[in-house]
């Protein structure tokens, strides 16, 4: 290694064997970690080496989300009003009202995932009446998990939904007694009605998409993320919808590492998609910052087991086996790593039947493959995954949908959904992530809170001690664990000599803060490849410049993304004083979940 470009010193460095107090300094050279130790690293460094005093702060490896829709999320970030972490519905509705006033026609106000009613003090969702009152003239689309979307009257007009509009297969346009759409779109259980409706909205111009992607990456950097694996997504066509990220990669303006999977878009033509992509690109094409990772998470549409826990588990089509075998056999033959969305063990066991049959004809022979989600995977299925050399990427979807899961399947089933500890005990590679941005929040600290405490964002305890992780083990899943899923194990995810220099300096000590404070941790200094990509607090002067948010009406320019407590607390207190239980909008009954399950209560405005 050359002389260090940068030395970070006077820190609490989380080395692979834990937070070792004797390691307080790190040297970075040529984008990698060249030394770890103490103040002696400063003594031998040349005058040109940049020195940064960490002032005792905790340093961890850069976080790695092994399942996030970052490319699609970047194209849309500047159009979205994020309710991630907003503590009250009253505040969320006020944000909606204010953003509707700022948003020019024909643009929409979009709240696209990252929230659940259980995070709100009121413990309920908005009503269509409240949304229409907040935005009478500007189209509004509010997506709730995988199950529904709230569309105001202006939004229905923009979508062209009328009494004559038919329900799509697996979806419902709720109607009043006269047959007119009310504005509630419901997945039953197919979420296509939600995503197809969302896709009808205006898109940002190319330059604004570039700006949006840069701001989304910086938002992830703010939370300590330096790597991610993009899981593709519906309406994300390759290569057309990759132009923006390709442009930024070509300009060396990516501030996090992206390994991307290719997601088929054409039901009935999935084999043709993958055969075509195998002719024009290949896994590993690119570099350590931007590269092809493989196929999935959608391989064939007949294998989509929709994870709407408000609806019964779907029975997959009989054609599943033949269609999946055709595609996976091609991928194994071409040596394409693959991932597959899989929620329920009933689906997973059928998928494994197909994989094992292919393996007998065309051996997997170490090919990297994995399931995503796997909330109800059985121990027998996990053993089959292990024998085939597969992994499991888990996400904190239960932190947002756990209450619904408990109500449908019971507390016992929820206590091992997913069975994380068993996966690890069996030696299966496990990586952590969020499945953001349309369902869970992209905030990794919410996911780490869920792994450590076993609680939902609404505070419902799902897991006993046997299915919770200690803080070091949870962090390992979000760093070194996730690196396996992009073929980068041994290269990143640890603070050790020779590893890529991806680091986050935290706002609080993750290893010692009270459990409830984990969710509020941020990174004050984020480094990717030895380059500073984010700075805040005492390191704000080190932050690289970003262009102003565009377009100028963007919610990002006002709220900045996920909610931050220090900015919102006074507003929440003011709103608490303003909310009255005499308000007719608050004369309702809510379902509130406690340790013994759900019960009905009256108005919960007191929860402020």
Coordinates of C-alpha atoms in Angstrom, one line a residue:
X1 CA 0.0 0.0 0.0
X2 CA 1.0 3.6 -0.6
X3 CA 1.3 6.2 2.1
X4 CA -2.2 6.8 3.7
X5 CA -4.4 9.3 2.0
X6 CA -6.5 9.7 5.2
X7 CA -6.2 8.7 8.8
X8 CA -9.3 8.7 11.1
X9 CA -8.2 8.8 14.8
X10 CA -9.5 9.1 18.3
X11 CA -12.5 6.9 17.6
X12 CA -14.2 3.8 18.9
X13 CA -13.6 1.4 16.0
X14 CA -15.9 -1.6 15.6
X15 CA -13.4 -4.2 14.5
X16 CA -14.4 -7.8 13.5
X17 CA -13.9 -9.0 17.1
X18 CA -16.2 -6.4 18.5
X19 CA -15.7 -2.8 19.6
X20 CA -12.1 -3.1 20.6
X21 CA -11.1 0.0 22.7
X22 CA -7.4 -0.6 21.7
X23 CA -8.3 0.2 18.1
X24 CA -8.9 3.9 17.8
X25 CA -7.5 4.8 14.4
X26 CA -7.8 3.6 10.7
X27 CA -5.5 4.5 7.8
X28 CA -7.0 4.6 4.3
X29 CA -4.9 4.2 1.1
X30 CA -6.1 3.9 -2.5
X31 CA -9.7 3.3 -1.5
X32 CA -8.9 0.5 0.9
X33 CA -8.1 0.1 4.6
X34 CA -4.3 0.0 4.9
X35 CA -3.9 -0.1 8.7
X36 CA -5.9 -0.3 11.9
X37 CA -4.4 0.5 15.3
X38 CA -3.9 3.5 17.6
X39 CA -2.3 6.9 17.6
X40 CA 1.0 5.4 16.3
X41 CA -0.6 5.5 12.8
X42 CA -0.4 9.3 13.0
X43 CA 3.3 9.3 13.9
X44 CA 4.5 7.7 10.6
X45 CA 2.1 9.5 8.3
X46 CA 3.5 12.1 5.8
X47 CA 2.4 15.7 6.0
X48 CA 0.1 15.3 3.1
X49 CA -2.1 12.7 4.8
X50 CA -5.6 14.0 5.7
X51 CA -6.2 13.7 9.5
X52 CA -9.7 13.6 10.9
X53 CA -10.3 13.6 14.7
X54 CA -13.3 11.4 15.4
X55 CA -13.8 12.8 18.9
X56 CA -14.5 9.4 20.4
X57 CA -17.3 8.5 18.1
X58 CA -18.2 5.0 17.1
X59 CA -17.1 3.8 13.6
X60 CA -18.7 0.9 11.9
X61 CA -18.3 -0.7 8.4
X62 CA -20.5 1.0 5.9
X63 CA -24.0 -0.6 5.9
X64 CA -25.0 -2.8 3.0
X65 CA -28.7 -3.2 2.1
X66 CA -29.0 -6.6 0.4
X67 CA -32.5 -5.9 -1.0
X68 CA -33.6 -2.4 -1.9
X69 CA -35.1 -0.9 -5.0
X70 CA -32.5 1.9 -5.2
X71 CA -32.4 2.6 -8.9
X72 CA -36.2 2.9 -9.2
X73 CA -36.3 4.8 -5.9
X74 CA -33.7 7.3 -7.2
X75 CA -35.7 8.1 -10.3
X76 CA -38.7 9.0 -8.1
X77 CA -37.2 10.3 -4.8
X78 CA -37.7 14.0 -5.5
X79 CA -41.3 13.5 -6.3
X80 CA -42.2 11.6 -3.1
X81 CA -43.4 13.0 0.2
X82 CA -41.9 10.5 2.7
X83 CA -43.8 9.6 5.8
X84 CA -41.0 7.3 7.1
X85 CA -40.9 7.8 10.9
X86 CA -43.5 10.7 11.0
X87 CA -44.9 10.3 14.6
X88 CA -48.4 11.5 14.1
X89 CA -51.1 11.3 11.4
X90 CA -52.0 14.9 12.1
X91 CA -48.4 15.9 11.2
X92 CA -48.5 13.6 8.1
X93 CA -51.7 15.2 6.9
X94 CA -50.3 18.7 7.4
X95 CA -47.3 17.8 5.4
X96 CA -49.6 16.5 2.7
X97 CA -51.7 19.7 2.7
X98 CA -48.6 21.9 2.5
X99 CA -47.0 19.8 -0.3
X100 CA -50.3 19.9 -2.3
X101 CA -50.2 23.7 -2.3
X102 CA -46.6 23.6 -3.6
X103 CA -47.1 21.0 -6.3
X104 CA -47.9 22.5 -9.7
X105 CA -50.2 20.8 -12.2
X106 CA -50.1 18.2 -13.7
X107 CA -47.8 16.7 -11.0
X108 CA -49.1 14.6 -8.1
X109 CA -48.4 14.4 -4.4
X110 CA -47.1 10.9 -3.8
X111 CA -46.6 9.1 -0.5
X112 CA -45.0 5.9 -1.6
X113 CA -44.3 3.4 1.2
X114 CA -42.1 3.6 4.3
X115 CA -45.0 4.1 6.8
X116 CA -47.6 2.2 8.7
X117 CA -50.5 3.4 10.8
X118 CA -49.0 1.8 13.9
X119 CA -46.2 4.4 13.9
X120 CA -48.7 7.2 14.4
X121 CA -49.8 8.4 17.8
X122 CA -53.4 8.1 16.6
X123 CA -52.8 4.4 15.6
X124 CA -54.9 4.6 12.5
X125 CA -54.7 5.3 8.7
X126 CA -55.9 8.5 7.1
X127 CA -59.4 8.6 5.7
X128 CA -60.3 9.5 2.2
X129 CA -62.2 12.4 3.6
X130 CA -59.1 13.7 5.3
X131 CA -57.0 13.3 2.2
X132 CA -59.5 15.1 0.0
X133 CA -59.8 17.9 2.6
X134 CA -56.0 18.3 2.6
X135 CA -55.7 18.3 -1.2
X136 CA -58.9 19.2 -2.9
X137 CA -57.4 20.1 -6.3
X138 CA -54.0 18.4 -6.6
X139 CA -53.9 14.6 -7.4
X140 CA -52.8 12.6 -4.4
X141 CA -51.6 8.9 -4.3
X142 CA -50.8 7.4 -0.9
X143 CA -49.5 3.9 -1.0
X144 CA -49.9 1.7 2.1
X145 CA -47.7 -1.4 2.2
X146 CA -48.7 -4.0 -0.4
X147 CA -52.4 -3.7 0.4
X148 CA -54.0 -0.5 -0.7
X149 CA -53.7 3.0 -2.1
X150 CA -55.7 6.1 -1.2
X151 CA -56.4 8.3 -4.2
X152 CA -58.2 11.7 -3.8
X153 CA -60.9 12.9 -6.2
X154 CA -58.4 14.9 -8.3
X155 CA -56.3 11.7 -8.5
X156 CA -59.2 9.6 -9.7
X157 CA -59.8 12.2 -12.5
X158 CA -56.1 12.1 -13.4
X159 CA -56.2 8.3 -13.6
X160 CA -59.5 8.3 -15.6
X161 CA -61.2 5.9 -13.2
X162 CA -65.0 6.0 -13.5
X163 CA -68.0 3.9 -12.8
X164 CA -67.2 2.1 -16.1
X165 CA -63.6 1.2 -15.2
X166 CA -63.4 -2.6 -14.6
X167 CA -61.6 -4.2 -11.7
X168 CA -58.3 -5.7 -12.8
X169 CA -57.5 -9.4 -12.0
X170 CA -56.5 -9.7 -8.4
X171 CA -57.4 -6.1 -7.6
X172 CA -60.4 -4.0 -6.6
X173 CA -61.5 -0.4 -7.2
X174 CA -63.7 0.3 -4.2
X175 CA -67.0 1.8 -5.1
X176 CA -69.8 3.6 -3.4
X177 CA -73.5 2.5 -3.5
X178 CA -73.9 4.2 -6.9
X179 CA -70.9 2.3 -8.4
X180 CA -68.6 5.3 -8.4
X181 CA -64.9 4.8 -7.3
X182 CA -64.3 6.1 -3.8
X183 CA -60.6 6.4 -4.2
X184 CA -59.5 3.3 -2.4
X185 CA -57.6 0.8 -4.5
X186 CA -57.2 -2.6 -3.0
X187 CA -54.8 -5.5 -3.7
X188 CA -56.7 -8.8 -3.5
X189 CA -53.9 -9.9 -3.2
X190 CA -52.2 -8.8 -6.5
X191 CA -50.5 -5.4 -6.0
X192 CA -50.5 -4.7 -9.8
X193 CA -53.5 -2.4 -9.4
X194 CA -51.4 -0.2 -7.1
X195 CA -48.3 -0.1 -9.2
X196 CA -50.0 0.1 -12.5
X197 CA -52.0 3.1 -11.2
X198 CA -48.9 4.7 -9.8
X199 CA -47.1 4.2 -13.2
X200 CA -49.7 6.5 -14.9
X201 CA -48.4 9.5 -13.0
X202 CA -46.0 12.1 -14.6
X203 CA -42.3 11.4 -14.5
X204 CA -39.4 13.7 -13.9
X205 CA -37.4 15.0 -16.8
X206 CA -34.0 13.3 -17.2
X207 CA -31.9 16.0 -15.6
X208 CA -34.3 16.0 -12.6
X209 CA -34.0 12.2 -12.4
X210 CA -30.2 12.6 -12.2
X211 CA -30.6 15.2 -9.4
X212 CA -33.2 13.0 -7.7
X213 CA -30.9 10.0 -7.7
X214 CA -28.0 12.0 -6.3
X215 CA -30.1 13.2 -3.5
X216 CA -31.5 9.8 -2.7
X217 CA -28.0 8.4 -2.6
X218 CA -26.9 11.2 -0.2
X219 CA -30.0 10.4 2.0
X220 CA -28.8 6.8 2.2
X221 CA -25.3 7.9 2.9
X222 CA -26.7 10.1 5.8
X223 CA -27.9 6.8 7.3
X224 CA -24.5 5.1 6.9
X225 CA -25.3 3.1 3.8
X226 CA -22.4 2.7 1.4
X227 CA -23.5 -0.4 -0.5
X228 CA -26.7 -2.0 -1.7
X229 CA -28.1 -4.7 -4.0
X230 CA -30.8 -3.5 -6.3
X231 CA -33.6 -6.1 -6.6
X232 CA -35.0 -4.7 -9.8
X233 CA -38.7 -4.1 -9.7
X234 CA -41.9 -3.7 -11.6
X235 CA -41.9 -1.1 -14.4
X236 CA -38.1 -1.0 -14.2
X237 CA -37.0 -2.0 -17.7
X238 CA -33.4 -2.8 -18.6
X239 CA -31.6 -1.0 -20.1
X240 CA -34.0 2.0 -20.6
X241 CA -34.6 2.8 -16.9
X242 CA -30.9 2.4 -16.1
X243 CA -29.8 5.4 -18.1
X244 CA -29.6 7.7 -15.1
X245 CA -27.5 5.4 -12.9
X246 CA -25.3 4.6 -15.9
X247 CA -24.7 8.3 -16.5
X248 CA -23.8 8.8 -12.8
X249 CA -21.5 5.8 -12.9
X250 CA -19.8 7.1 -16.0
X251 CA -19.2 10.5 -14.3
X252 CA -17.9 8.8 -11.1
X253 CA -20.7 10.4 -9.2
X254 CA -22.2 7.4 -7.5
X255 CA -21.8 7.7 -3.7
X256 CA -22.8 4.1 -2.9
X257 CA -21.9 0.8 -4.5
X258 CA -24.7 -0.8 -6.5
X259 CA -24.9 -4.4 -7.6
X260 CA -28.1 -4.8 -9.7
X261 CA -30.3 -7.7 -10.5
X262 CA -32.4 -7.9 -13.7
X263 CA -36.2 -8.3 -13.1
X264 CA -38.4 -9.7 -15.9
X265 CA -41.2 -7.4 -17.0
X266 CA -43.2 -9.5 -19.4
X267 CA -45.6 -12.2 -18.2
X268 CA -45.3 -15.2 -20.5
X269 CA -42.1 -13.9 -22.0
X270 CA -39.7 -14.3 -19.0
X271 CA -37.5 -16.8 -20.7
X272 CA -37.0 -14.5 -23.7
X273 CA -36.1 -11.6 -21.3
X274 CA -33.3 -13.6 -19.6
X275 CA -32.1 -15.1 -22.8
X276 CA -31.8 -11.7 -24.4
X277 CA -30.0 -10.2 -21.3
X278 CA -27.6 -13.2 -21.2
X279 CA -26.6 -12.2 -24.8
X280 CA -25.9 -8.5 -24.0
X281 CA -24.4 -8.5 -20.5
X282 CA -23.1 -10.9 -17.8
X283 CA -22.8 -11.1 -14.0
X284 CA -19.9 -9.1 -12.7
X285 CA -19.8 -6.7 -15.6
X286 CA -18.8 -3.4 -14.2
X287 CA -16.6 -2.7 -11.2
X288 CA -16.7 -2.5 -7.4
X289 CA -19.0 0.5 -7.5
X290 CA -21.5 -0.5 -10.2
X291 CA -22.0 -4.0 -11.6
X292 CA -24.4 -6.6 -12.8
X293 CA -25.3 -9.0 -10.0
X294 CA -27.6 -11.5 -11.7
X295 CA -31.3 -12.3 -12.2
X296 CA -34.4 -11.6 -10.2
X297 CA -36.1 -11.0 -7.8
X298 CA -38.9 -11.8 -10.3
X299 CA -38.0 -14.8 -12.4
X300 CA -41.5 -15.8 -13.6
X301 CA -44.7 -14.1 -12.8
X302 CA -46.4 -17.4 -11.9
X303 CA -44.1 -17.7 -8.9
X304 CA -45.1 -14.4 -7.4
X305 CA -46.5 -15.2 -3.9
X306 CA -47.9 -11.8 -2.9
X307 CA -47.0 -10.8 0.7
X308 CA -50.2 -8.9 1.7
X309 CA -50.8 -10.3 5.2
X310 CA -54.3 -8.7 5.2
X311 CA -55.2 -11.3 2.5
X312 CA -54.9 -15.1 2.7
X313 CA -51.8 -16.7 1.3
X314 CA -52.2 -17.1 -2.5
X315 CA -52.2 -20.5 -4.2
X316 CA -49.7 -20.3 -7.0
X317 CA -50.6 -21.5 -10.5
X318 CA -50.0 -25.1 -11.7
X319 CA -47.9 -23.8 -14.5
X320 CA -45.3 -22.5 -12.0
X321 CA -43.0 -25.5 -12.1
X322 CA -42.7 -25.7 -15.9
X323 CA -42.2 -21.9 -16.3
X324 CA -39.7 -21.6 -13.4
X325 CA -37.7 -24.7 -14.5
X326 CA -37.3 -23.3 -18.0
X327 CA -35.9 -19.9 -16.7
X328 CA -33.7 -21.3 -13.9
X329 CA -32.2 -24.0 -16.1
X330 CA -31.1 -21.2 -18.5
X331 CA -29.6 -19.2 -15.7
X332 CA -27.7 -22.2 -14.2
X333 CA -26.5 -23.1 -17.7
X334 CA -25.3 -19.6 -18.3
X335 CA -23.9 -19.4 -14.7
X336 CA -26.1 -16.4 -13.8
X337 CA -26.6 -16.0 -10.0
X338 CA -30.2 -15.5 -9.2
X339 CA -32.6 -14.4 -6.5
X340 CA -36.3 -15.2 -6.0
X341 CA -39.0 -13.4 -4.1
X342 CA -40.5 -16.0 -1.8
X343 CA -42.7 -15.3 1.2
X344 CA -44.4 -18.5 2.2
X345 CA -43.0 -22.0 2.8
X346 CA -45.7 -23.5 0.7
X347 CA -44.2 -21.6 -2.3
X348 CA -40.6 -22.2 -1.2
X349 CA -41.0 -25.9 -1.1
X350 CA -42.3 -25.9 -4.7
X351 CA -39.5 -23.7 -5.8
X352 CA -37.0 -26.0 -4.2
X353 CA -38.5 -29.0 -6.0
X354 CA -37.7 -27.2 -9.3
X355 CA -34.2 -26.3 -8.2
X356 CA -33.3 -29.8 -7.1
X357 CA -34.6 -31.2 -10.3
X358 CA -32.4 -28.8 -12.3
X359 CA -29.4 -29.5 -10.1
X360 CA -29.7 -33.2 -11.0
X361 CA -29.5 -32.3 -14.7
X362 CA -27.3 -29.2 -14.7
X363 CA -25.4 -29.0 -11.3
X364 CA -25.6 -25.7 -9.5
X365 CA -22.0 -26.4 -8.4
X366 CA -21.5 -23.4 -6.2
X367 CA -23.6 -21.0 -8.2
X368 CA -24.7 -18.2 -6.0
X369 CA -28.5 -18.0 -5.5
X370 CA -30.8 -17.0 -2.8
X371 CA -34.4 -16.5 -1.6
X372 CA -35.7 -13.1 -0.6
X373 CA -38.0 -12.6 2.4
X374 CA -38.8 -16.2 3.5
X375 CA -41.0 -15.1 6.4
X376 CA -42.6 -18.6 6.9
X377 CA -39.8 -20.9 5.6
X378 CA -39.6 -24.2 7.5
X379 CA -36.6 -25.9 8.9
X380 CA -36.9 -28.6 6.3
X381 CA -36.8 -26.0 3.5
X382 CA -33.8 -24.3 5.1
X383 CA -31.9 -27.6 5.1
X384 CA -32.7 -27.9 1.4
X385 CA -31.5 -24.4 0.8
X386 CA -28.3 -25.2 2.7
X387 CA -27.6 -28.3 0.7
X388 CA -28.0 -26.4 -2.6
X389 CA -25.6 -23.7 -1.5
X390 CA -28.2 -21.0 -1.3
X391 CA -28.7 -18.0 0.9
X392 CA -31.6 -16.0 2.4
X393 CA -31.9 -12.2 2.3
X394 CA -34.2 -11.0 5.0
X395 CA -35.9 -7.7 5.3
X396 CA -37.8 -5.8 8.1
X397 CA -41.2 -6.2 6.4
X398 CA -42.5 -7.7 9.6
X399 CA -41.6 -4.4 11.4
X400 CA -44.3 -2.8 9.2
X401 CA -46.7 -5.6 8.8
X402 CA -46.2 -7.7 12.0
X403 CA -49.6 -6.6 13.5
X404 CA -51.4 -7.9 10.4
X405 CA -49.4 -11.1 10.5
X406 CA -50.3 -11.7 14.1
X407 CA -54.0 -11.1 13.5
X408 CA -54.1 -13.6 10.6
X409 CA -51.6 -16.3 11.7
X410 CA -51.2 -15.8 15.5
X411 CA -48.4 -14.9 17.8
X412 CA -46.7 -18.3 17.8
X413 CA -46.3 -18.2 14.0
X414 CA -45.1 -14.6 14.1
X415 CA -42.4 -15.4 16.7
X416 CA -40.4 -17.1 14.0
X417 CA -41.3 -15.1 10.9
X418 CA -38.7 -15.1 9.6
X419 CA -36.7 -17.7 11.6
X420 CA -33.5 -15.7 11.6
X421 CA -31.7 -17.5 14.4
X422 CA -32.3 -20.9 12.9
X423 CA -30.9 -19.8 9.5
X424 CA -27.7 -18.6 11.2
X425 CA -27.5 -21.7 13.3
X426 CA -27.7 -23.9 10.2
X427 CA -24.9 -22.0 8.5
X428 CA -26.9 -20.5 5.7
X429 CA -25.6 -17.1 4.4
X430 CA -28.0 -14.4 5.6
X431 CA -28.0 -10.8 4.6
X432 CA -30.2 -7.9 6.0
X433 CA -32.1 -5.2 4.2
X434 CA -35.3 -3.3 3.9
X435 CA -37.1 -4.0 0.6
X436 CA -37.5 -0.2 0.4
X437 CA -38.9 2.1 -1.0
X438 CA -42.5 1.1 -1.6
X439 CA -43.2 -0.9 1.5
X440 CA -40.6 -0.6 4.3
X441 CA -38.6 2.5 5.0
X442 CA -35.1 2.6 3.6
X443 CA -33.8 3.5 7.1
X444 CA -31.4 0.7 8.1
X445 CA -31.6 1.7 11.7
X446 CA -35.3 0.7 11.8
X447 CA -34.3 -2.7 10.4
X448 CA -31.4 -3.1 13.0
X449 CA -33.9 -2.1 15.8
X450 CA -36.2 -4.8 14.6
X451 CA -33.4 -7.4 14.5
X452 CA -32.2 -6.5 18.0
X453 CA -35.6 -5.9 19.8
X454 CA -37.9 -8.1 17.8
X455 CA -40.4 -5.3 17.8
X456 CA -42.5 -3.6 15.1
X457 CA -42.3 0.1 14.5
X458 CA -45.5 0.3 16.4
X459 CA -43.9 -1.4 19.4
X460 CA -45.5 -4.8 19.2
X461 CA -43.1 -7.5 20.5
X462 CA -42.9 -10.3 17.9
X463 CA -40.0 -12.4 18.9
X464 CA -38.7 -13.9 22.0
X465 CA -35.0 -13.9 22.9
X466 CA -34.5 -17.1 20.9
X467 CA -35.2 -15.2 17.6
X468 CA -33.5 -11.9 18.4
X469 CA -29.9 -11.0 17.7
X470 CA -27.4 -9.2 19.8
X471 CA -26.2 -5.9 18.3
X472 CA -23.0 -7.2 16.9
X473 CA -24.7 -10.1 15.2
X474 CA -27.4 -7.8 13.7
X475 CA -24.7 -5.4 12.5
X476 CA -22.8 -8.3 10.9
X477 CA -25.8 -9.2 8.8
X478 CA -26.0 -5.6 7.5
X479 CA -22.3 -5.5 6.6
X480 CA -20.3 -8.7 6.1
X481 CA -23.4 -10.8 5.8
X482 CA -24.8 -8.9 2.9
X483 CA -21.5 -8.9 1.0
X484 CA -22.0 -12.6 0.1
X485 CA -25.1 -11.7 -1.9
X486 CA -23.2 -9.7 -4.4
X487 CA -20.1 -12.0 -4.5
X488 CA -18.1 -9.5 -2.4
X489 CA -17.5 -11.6 0.7
X490 CA -13.9 -11.1 1.8
X491 CA -13.8 -7.7 0.1
X492 CA -16.1 -5.5 2.2
X493 CA -18.1 -5.4 5.3
X494 CA -15.3 -5.4 7.9
X495 CA -12.9 -2.9 9.3
X496 CA -9.8 -4.8 8.5
X497 CA -6.7 -4.3 6.4
X498 CA -7.3 -4.9 2.7
X499 CA -11.0 -4.3 2.9
X500 CA -12.7 -1.6 0.8
X501 CA -12.6 1.7 2.8
X502 CA -16.4 2.0 3.4
X503 CA -17.1 3.5 6.8
X504 CA -19.7 5.3 8.9
X505 CA -19.1 7.5 11.9
X506 CA -22.2 7.4 14.0
X507 CA -24.2 10.1 15.8
X508 CA -24.5 7.7 18.9
X509 CA -22.9 4.5 20.1
X510 CA -25.0 1.8 18.5
X511 CA -23.5 -0.8 20.9
X512 CA -24.7 1.0 24.1
X513 CA -27.6 3.3 23.5
X514 CA -31.0 2.3 24.8
X515 CA -32.9 0.1 22.4
X516 CA -35.5 2.7 21.4
X517 CA -32.7 5.1 20.4
X518 CA -31.3 2.7 17.8
X519 CA -34.0 3.9 15.3
X520 CA -32.7 7.5 15.6
X521 CA -29.0 6.9 14.8
X522 CA -27.5 8.6 11.7
X523 CA -24.0 8.8 10.2
X524 CA -22.2 12.0 10.8
X525 CA -19.4 11.1 8.4
X526 CA -19.7 8.5 5.6
X527 CA -16.8 7.3 3.5
X528 CA -17.1 5.1 0.4
X529 CA -13.9 3.9 -1.2
X530 CA -11.8 6.2 0.9
X531 CA -13.8 9.2 -0.3
X532 CA -16.1 11.3 1.9
X533 CA -19.6 11.1 0.6
X534 CA -21.5 12.7 3.5
X535 CA -20.8 14.9 6.5
X536 CA -23.0 16.4 9.2
X537 CA -22.7 17.8 12.7
X538 CA -19.1 18.5 13.6
X539 CA -18.1 17.0 10.2
X540 CA -20.5 19.1 8.1
X541 CA -17.7 21.1 6.6
X542 CA -16.3 17.9 5.1
X543 CA -19.5 17.2 3.1
X544 CA -19.1 17.3 -0.6
X545 CA -21.4 19.7 -2.4
X546 CA -24.7 18.7 -3.9
X547 CA -26.7 20.6 -6.5
X548 CA -29.9 22.2 -5.2
X549 CA -32.9 19.9 -5.3
X550 CA -34.8 19.9 -8.5
X551 CA -37.6 20.6 -9.5
X552 CA -38.1 23.5 -7.1
X553 CA -41.5 22.2 -5.8
X554 CA -39.9 18.8 -4.7
X555 CA -40.8 17.6 -1.2
X556 CA -37.2 16.6 -0.8
X557 CA -36.2 20.3 -0.8
X558 CA -38.5 20.9 2.2
X559 CA -38.4 17.7 4.3
X560 CA -35.2 16.0 3.0
X561 CA -36.5 12.5 3.1
X562 CA -37.1 10.3 6.2
X563 CA -38.4 12.2 9.2
X564 CA -35.8 13.5 11.7
X565 CA -36.9 13.9 15.3
X566 CA -35.1 17.1 16.1
X567 CA -36.9 18.9 13.3
X568 CA -40.4 17.7 14.0
X569 CA -40.8 17.4 17.7
X570 CA -42.0 21.0 18.3
X571 CA -44.5 20.7 15.5
X572 CA -45.9 17.4 16.9
X573 CA -46.4 19.1 20.3
X574 CA -48.2 22.0 18.6
X575 CA -50.4 19.6 16.7
X576 CA -51.2 17.7 19.9
X577 CA -52.6 20.8 21.4
X578 CA -54.7 21.5 18.3
X579 CA -56.3 18.1 17.9
X580 CA -59.6 17.8 19.7
X581 CA -61.7 14.8 20.3
X582 CA -64.8 16.9 19.3
X583 CA -63.5 16.8 15.7
X584 CA -65.9 14.5 13.8
X585 CA -63.0 13.1 11.9
X586 CA -61.9 11.5 15.2
X587 CA -65.1 9.9 16.1
X588 CA -64.1 6.4 15.2
X589 CA -63.0 3.1 16.6
X590 CA -59.4 1.9 16.1
X591 CA -57.8 -1.5 16.4
X592 CA -54.9 -1.3 18.7
X593 CA -52.4 -4.1 19.2
X594 CA -51.0 -5.0 22.5
X595 CA -49.2 -8.0 24.1
X596 CA -52.4 -10.0 24.0
X597 CA -53.4 -9.2 20.5
X598 CA -55.8 -6.7 19.0
X599 CA -58.7 -5.0 20.8
X600 CA -61.1 -2.2 19.9
X601 CA -60.8 1.1 21.6
X602 CA -62.3 4.5 21.2
X603 CA -60.6 7.6 19.9
X604 CA -56.8 7.4 20.6
X605 CA -56.1 11.1 20.2
X606 CA -54.9 11.0 23.8
X607 CA -51.9 9.1 22.6
X608 CA -50.1 12.4 21.9

